[in-house]
Amino acid sequence: MAGSPTFRLFNTLLATMVAILVGFFCVRLKVVKPAEGHLKGLGFFIGSMVFPLLIFNTVATAELHSVNYGVIAACSLGKVAVMILTWLLAYAAFQPKRSQGQRILTA
């Protein structure tokens, strides 16, 4: 049970939710004050150092023989469909009196 994918997913989601709640309560209790710039350094650290290293570690240690390419294809197709739908909605709704070239560029 401890190594099952469902258990690992639950643990990951639980840890994520706990981290979000800790951050929420730190701001609520005014331990961290975003208006005073307390999160600027943390944002740089996460965005420029930790996240790229996490992605590199995940890719470098991936077991490629166990990758389910069907899942990757399904996720990619879903993302492409949402991107195209969003672009079409923006093209149709964003200032229709502009020229077609400007609408394509801004959609």
mmCIF file with all atom_site columns, C-alpha atoms in Angstrom:
data_model
loop_
_atom_site.group_PDB
_atom_site.id
_atom_site.type_symbol
_atom_site.label_atom_id
_atom_site.label_alt_id
_atom_site.label_comp_id
_atom_site.label_asym_id
_atom_site.label_entity_id
_atom_site.label_seq_id
_atom_site.pdbx_PDB_ins_code
_atom_site.Cartn_x
_atom_site.Cartn_y
_atom_site.Cartn_z
_atom_site.occupancy
_atom_site.B_iso_or_equiv
_atom_site.pdbx_formal_charge
_atom_site.auth_seq_id
_atom_site.auth_comp_id
_atom_site.auth_asym_id
_atom_site.auth_atom_id
_atom_site.pdbx_PDB_model_num
ATOM 1   C CA . MET A 1 1   ? 0.000   0.000  0.000   1.00 0.00 ? 1   MET A CA 1
ATOM 2   C CA . ALA A 1 2   ? 2.816   2.447  0.819   1.00 0.00 ? 2   ALA A CA 1
ATOM 3   C CA . GLY A 1 3   ? 4.279   2.307  -2.687  1.00 0.00 ? 3   GLY A CA 1
ATOM 4   C CA . SER A 1 4   ? 1.041   2.402  -4.666  1.00 0.00 ? 4   SER A CA 1
ATOM 5   C CA . PRO A 1 5   ? 0.543   5.336  -7.049  1.00 0.00 ? 5   PRO A CA 1
ATOM 6   C CA . THR A 1 6   ? -2.671  6.363  -5.289  1.00 0.00 ? 6   THR A CA 1
ATOM 7   C CA . PHE A 1 7   ? -0.920  6.545  -1.927  1.00 0.00 ? 7   PHE A CA 1
ATOM 8   C CA . ARG A 1 8   ? 1.954   8.563  -3.397  1.00 0.00 ? 8   ARG A CA 1
ATOM 9   C CA . LEU A 1 9   ? -0.520  10.928 -5.072  1.00 0.00 ? 9   LEU A CA 1
ATOM 10  C CA . PHE A 1 10  ? -2.396  11.376 -1.807  1.00 0.00 ? 10  PHE A CA 1
ATOM 11  C CA . ASN A 1 11  ? 0.838   12.141 0.059   1.00 0.00 ? 11  ASN A CA 1
ATOM 12  C CA . THR A 1 12  ? 1.876   14.661 -2.585  1.00 0.00 ? 12  THR A CA 1
ATOM 13  C CA . LEU A 1 13  ? -1.503  16.402 -2.541  1.00 0.00 ? 13  LEU A CA 1
ATOM 14  C CA . LEU A 1 14  ? -1.555  16.431 1.248   1.00 0.00 ? 14  LEU A CA 1
ATOM 15  C CA . ALA A 1 15  ? 1.920   17.976 1.457   1.00 0.00 ? 15  ALA A CA 1
ATOM 16  C CA . THR A 1 16  ? 0.940   20.580 -1.132  1.00 0.00 ? 16  THR A CA 1
ATOM 17  C CA . MET A 1 17  ? -2.242  21.510 0.713   1.00 0.00 ? 17  MET A CA 1
ATOM 18  C CA . VAL A 1 18  ? -0.395  21.780 4.024   1.00 0.00 ? 18  VAL A CA 1
ATOM 19  C CA . ALA A 1 19  ? 2.192   24.089 2.427   1.00 0.00 ? 19  ALA A CA 1
ATOM 20  C CA . ILE A 1 20  ? -0.576  26.262 0.978   1.00 0.00 ? 20  ILE A CA 1
ATOM 21  C CA . LEU A 1 21  ? -2.356  26.440 4.342   1.00 0.00 ? 21  LEU A CA 1
ATOM 22  C CA . VAL A 1 22  ? 0.867   27.333 6.171   1.00 0.00 ? 22  VAL A CA 1
ATOM 23  C CA . GLY A 1 23  ? 1.455   30.160 3.686   1.00 0.00 ? 23  GLY A CA 1
ATOM 24  C CA . PHE A 1 24  ? -2.148  31.329 4.000   1.00 0.00 ? 24  PHE A CA 1
ATOM 25  C CA . PHE A 1 25  ? -2.003  31.449 7.797   1.00 0.00 ? 25  PHE A CA 1
ATOM 26  C CA . CYS A 1 26  ? 1.407   33.167 7.775   1.00 0.00 ? 26  CYS A CA 1
ATOM 27  C CA . VAL A 1 27  ? -0.078  35.980 5.703   1.00 0.00 ? 27  VAL A CA 1
ATOM 28  C CA . ARG A 1 28  ? -3.326  36.030 7.734   1.00 0.00 ? 28  ARG A CA 1
ATOM 29  C CA . LEU A 1 29  ? -1.458  36.254 11.042  1.00 0.00 ? 29  LEU A CA 1
ATOM 30  C CA . LYS A 1 30  ? 0.868   38.887 9.548   1.00 0.00 ? 30  LYS A CA 1
ATOM 31  C CA . VAL A 1 31  ? 4.002   36.830 10.074  1.00 0.00 ? 31  VAL A CA 1
ATOM 32  C CA . VAL A 1 32  ? 4.777   37.540 6.411   1.00 0.00 ? 32  VAL A CA 1
ATOM 33  C CA . LYS A 1 33  ? 3.681   40.846 4.896   1.00 0.00 ? 33  LYS A CA 1
ATOM 34  C CA . PRO A 1 34  ? 3.586   40.727 1.071   1.00 0.00 ? 34  PRO A CA 1
ATOM 35  C CA . ALA A 1 35  ? 2.770   44.454 0.840   1.00 0.00 ? 35  ALA A CA 1
ATOM 36  C CA . GLU A 1 36  ? 6.141   45.230 2.440   1.00 0.00 ? 36  GLU A CA 1
ATOM 37  C CA . GLY A 1 37  ? 8.050   43.068 -0.052  1.00 0.00 ? 37  GLY A CA 1
ATOM 38  C CA . HIS A 1 38  ? 8.674   40.062 2.176   1.00 0.00 ? 38  HIS A CA 1
ATOM 39  C CA . LEU A 1 39  ? 8.040   37.642 -0.676  1.00 0.00 ? 39  LEU A CA 1
ATOM 40  C CA . LYS A 1 40  ? 10.236  39.157 -3.392  1.00 0.00 ? 40  LYS A CA 1
ATOM 41  C CA . GLY A 1 41  ? 13.303  37.137 -2.447  1.00 0.00 ? 41  GLY A CA 1
ATOM 42  C CA . LEU A 1 42  ? 11.273  33.971 -2.028  1.00 0.00 ? 42  LEU A CA 1
ATOM 43  C CA . GLY A 1 43  ? 9.675   34.449 -5.457  1.00 0.00 ? 43  GLY A CA 1
ATOM 44  C CA . PHE A 1 44  ? 13.111  34.821 -7.059  1.00 0.00 ? 44  PHE A CA 1
ATOM 45  C CA . PHE A 1 45  ? 14.459  31.788 -5.210  1.00 0.00 ? 45  PHE A CA 1
ATOM 46  C CA . ILE A 1 46  ? 11.519  29.573 -6.202  1.00 0.00 ? 46  ILE A CA 1
ATOM 47  C CA . GLY A 1 47  ? 11.161  30.778 -9.788  1.00 0.00 ? 47  GLY A CA 1
ATOM 48  C CA . SER A 1 48  ? 14.805  31.039 -10.756 1.00 0.00 ? 48  SER A CA 1
ATOM 49  C CA . MET A 1 49  ? 16.473  28.295 -8.729  1.00 0.00 ? 49  MET A CA 1
ATOM 50  C CA . VAL A 1 50  ? 14.258  25.696 -7.091  1.00 0.00 ? 50  VAL A CA 1
ATOM 51  C CA . PHE A 1 51  ? 11.703  25.083 -9.832  1.00 0.00 ? 51  PHE A CA 1
ATOM 52  C CA . PRO A 1 52  ? 14.262  24.614 -12.661 1.00 0.00 ? 52  PRO A CA 1
ATOM 53  C CA . LEU A 1 53  ? 16.317  22.307 -10.426 1.00 0.00 ? 53  LEU A CA 1
ATOM 54  C CA . LEU A 1 54  ? 13.216  20.297 -9.552  1.00 0.00 ? 54  LEU A CA 1
ATOM 55  C CA . ILE A 1 55  ? 12.354  19.890 -13.229 1.00 0.00 ? 55  ILE A CA 1
ATOM 56  C CA . PHE A 1 56  ? 15.939  18.887 -14.043 1.00 0.00 ? 56  PHE A CA 1
ATOM 57  C CA . ASN A 1 57  ? 15.972  16.334 -11.223 1.00 0.00 ? 57  ASN A CA 1
ATOM 58  C CA . THR A 1 58  ? 12.663  14.865 -12.371 1.00 0.00 ? 58  THR A CA 1
ATOM 59  C CA . VAL A 1 59  ? 13.802  14.550 -15.983 1.00 0.00 ? 59  VAL A CA 1
ATOM 60  C CA . ALA A 1 60  ? 17.279  13.271 -15.087 1.00 0.00 ? 60  ALA A CA 1
ATOM 61  C CA . THR A 1 61  ? 15.992  10.528 -12.790 1.00 0.00 ? 61  THR A CA 1
ATOM 62  C CA . ALA A 1 62  ? 12.986  9.504  -14.910 1.00 0.00 ? 62  ALA A CA 1
ATOM 63  C CA . GLU A 1 63  ? 12.702  5.860  -15.864 1.00 0.00 ? 63  GLU A CA 1
ATOM 64  C CA . LEU A 1 64  ? 11.887  6.182  -19.537 1.00 0.00 ? 64  LEU A CA 1
ATOM 65  C CA . HIS A 1 65  ? 10.870  2.543  -19.945 1.00 0.00 ? 65  HIS A CA 1
ATOM 66  C CA . SER A 1 66  ? 7.968   3.061  -17.552 1.00 0.00 ? 66  SER A CA 1
ATOM 67  C CA . VAL A 1 67  ? 6.599   6.219  -19.202 1.00 0.00 ? 67  VAL A CA 1
ATOM 68  C CA . ASN A 1 68  ? 3.022   5.863  -20.430 1.00 0.00 ? 68  ASN A CA 1
ATOM 69  C CA . TYR A 1 69  ? 3.067   7.804  -23.679 1.00 0.00 ? 69  TYR A CA 1
ATOM 70  C CA . GLY A 1 70  ? -0.727  7.576  -23.976 1.00 0.00 ? 70  GLY A CA 1
ATOM 71  C CA . VAL A 1 71  ? -1.130  9.692  -20.854 1.00 0.00 ? 71  VAL A CA 1
ATOM 72  C CA . ILE A 1 72  ? 1.406   12.233 -22.121 1.00 0.00 ? 72  ILE A CA 1
ATOM 73  C CA . ALA A 1 73  ? -0.361  12.404 -25.491 1.00 0.00 ? 73  ALA A CA 1
ATOM 74  C CA . ALA A 1 74  ? -3.786  12.816 -23.841 1.00 0.00 ? 74  ALA A CA 1
ATOM 75  C CA . CYS A 1 75  ? -2.543  15.624 -21.586 1.00 0.00 ? 75  CYS A CA 1
ATOM 76  C CA . SER A 1 76  ? -0.821  17.344 -24.494 1.00 0.00 ? 76  SER A CA 1
ATOM 77  C CA . LEU A 1 77  ? -3.893  17.113 -26.716 1.00 0.00 ? 77  LEU A CA 1
ATOM 78  C CA . GLY A 1 78  ? -6.048  18.545 -23.930 1.00 0.00 ? 78  GLY A CA 1
ATOM 79  C CA . LYS A 1 79  ? -3.674  21.461 -23.463 1.00 0.00 ? 79  LYS A CA 1
ATOM 80  C CA . VAL A 1 80  ? -3.550  22.159 -27.195 1.00 0.00 ? 80  VAL A CA 1
ATOM 81  C CA . ALA A 1 81  ? -7.364  22.041 -27.394 1.00 0.00 ? 81  ALA A CA 1
ATOM 82  C CA . VAL A 1 82  ? -7.714  24.522 -24.521 1.00 0.00 ? 82  VAL A CA 1
ATOM 83  C CA . MET A 1 83  ? -5.075  26.801 -26.064 1.00 0.00 ? 83  MET A CA 1
ATOM 84  C CA . ILE A 1 84  ? -6.833  26.807 -29.462 1.00 0.00 ? 84  ILE A CA 1
ATOM 85  C CA . LEU A 1 85  ? -10.255 27.363 -27.887 1.00 0.00 ? 85  LEU A CA 1
ATOM 86  C CA . THR A 1 86  ? -8.909  30.251 -25.805 1.00 0.00 ? 86  THR A CA 1
ATOM 87  C CA . TRP A 1 87  ? -7.275  31.820 -28.853 1.00 0.00 ? 87  TRP A CA 1
ATOM 88  C CA . LEU A 1 88  ? -10.490 31.507 -30.896 1.00 0.00 ? 88  LEU A CA 1
ATOM 89  C CA . LEU A 1 89  ? -12.568 33.068 -28.122 1.00 0.00 ? 89  LEU A CA 1
ATOM 90  C CA . ALA A 1 90  ? -10.086 35.921 -27.746 1.00 0.00 ? 90  ALA A CA 1
ATOM 91  C CA . TYR A 1 91  ? -10.015 36.450 -31.511 1.00 0.00 ? 91  TYR A CA 1
ATOM 92  C CA . ALA A 1 92  ? -13.809 36.576 -31.684 1.00 0.00 ? 92  ALA A CA 1
ATOM 93  C CA . ALA A 1 93  ? -14.342 38.741 -28.607 1.00 0.00 ? 93  ALA A CA 1
ATOM 94  C CA . PHE A 1 94  ? -11.375 41.130 -28.529 1.00 0.00 ? 94  PHE A CA 1
ATOM 95  C CA . GLN A 1 95  ? -12.193 44.408 -30.284 1.00 0.00 ? 95  GLN A CA 1
ATOM 96  C CA . PRO A 1 96  ? -13.866 43.124 -33.475 1.00 0.00 ? 96  PRO A CA 1
ATOM 97  C CA . LYS A 1 97  ? -13.582 46.568 -35.120 1.00 0.00 ? 97  LYS A CA 1
ATOM 98  C CA . ARG A 1 98  ? -9.799  46.258 -35.419 1.00 0.00 ? 98  ARG A CA 1
ATOM 99  C CA . SER A 1 99  ? -8.146  44.927 -38.556 1.00 0.00 ? 99  SER A CA 1
ATOM 100 C CA . GLN A 1 100 ? -7.823  41.182 -38.960 1.00 0.00 ? 100 GLN A CA 1
ATOM 101 C CA . GLY A 1 101 ? -4.023  41.307 -38.642 1.00 0.00 ? 101 GLY A CA 1
ATOM 102 C CA . GLN A 1 102 ? -4.177  43.168 -35.341 1.00 0.00 ? 102 GLN A CA 1
ATOM 103 C CA . ARG A 1 103 ? -6.814  40.767 -34.008 1.00 0.00 ? 103 ARG A CA 1
ATOM 104 C CA . ILE A 1 104 ? -4.633  37.762 -34.897 1.00 0.00 ? 104 ILE A CA 1
ATOM 105 C CA . LEU A 1 105 ? -1.614  39.298 -33.183 1.00 0.00 ? 105 LEU A CA 1
ATOM 106 C CA . THR A 1 106 ? -3.463  40.271 -30.007 1.00 0.00 ? 106 THR A CA 1
ATOM 107 C CA . ALA A 1 107 ? -5.589  37.116 -29.682 1.00 0.00 ? 107 ALA A CA 1
#
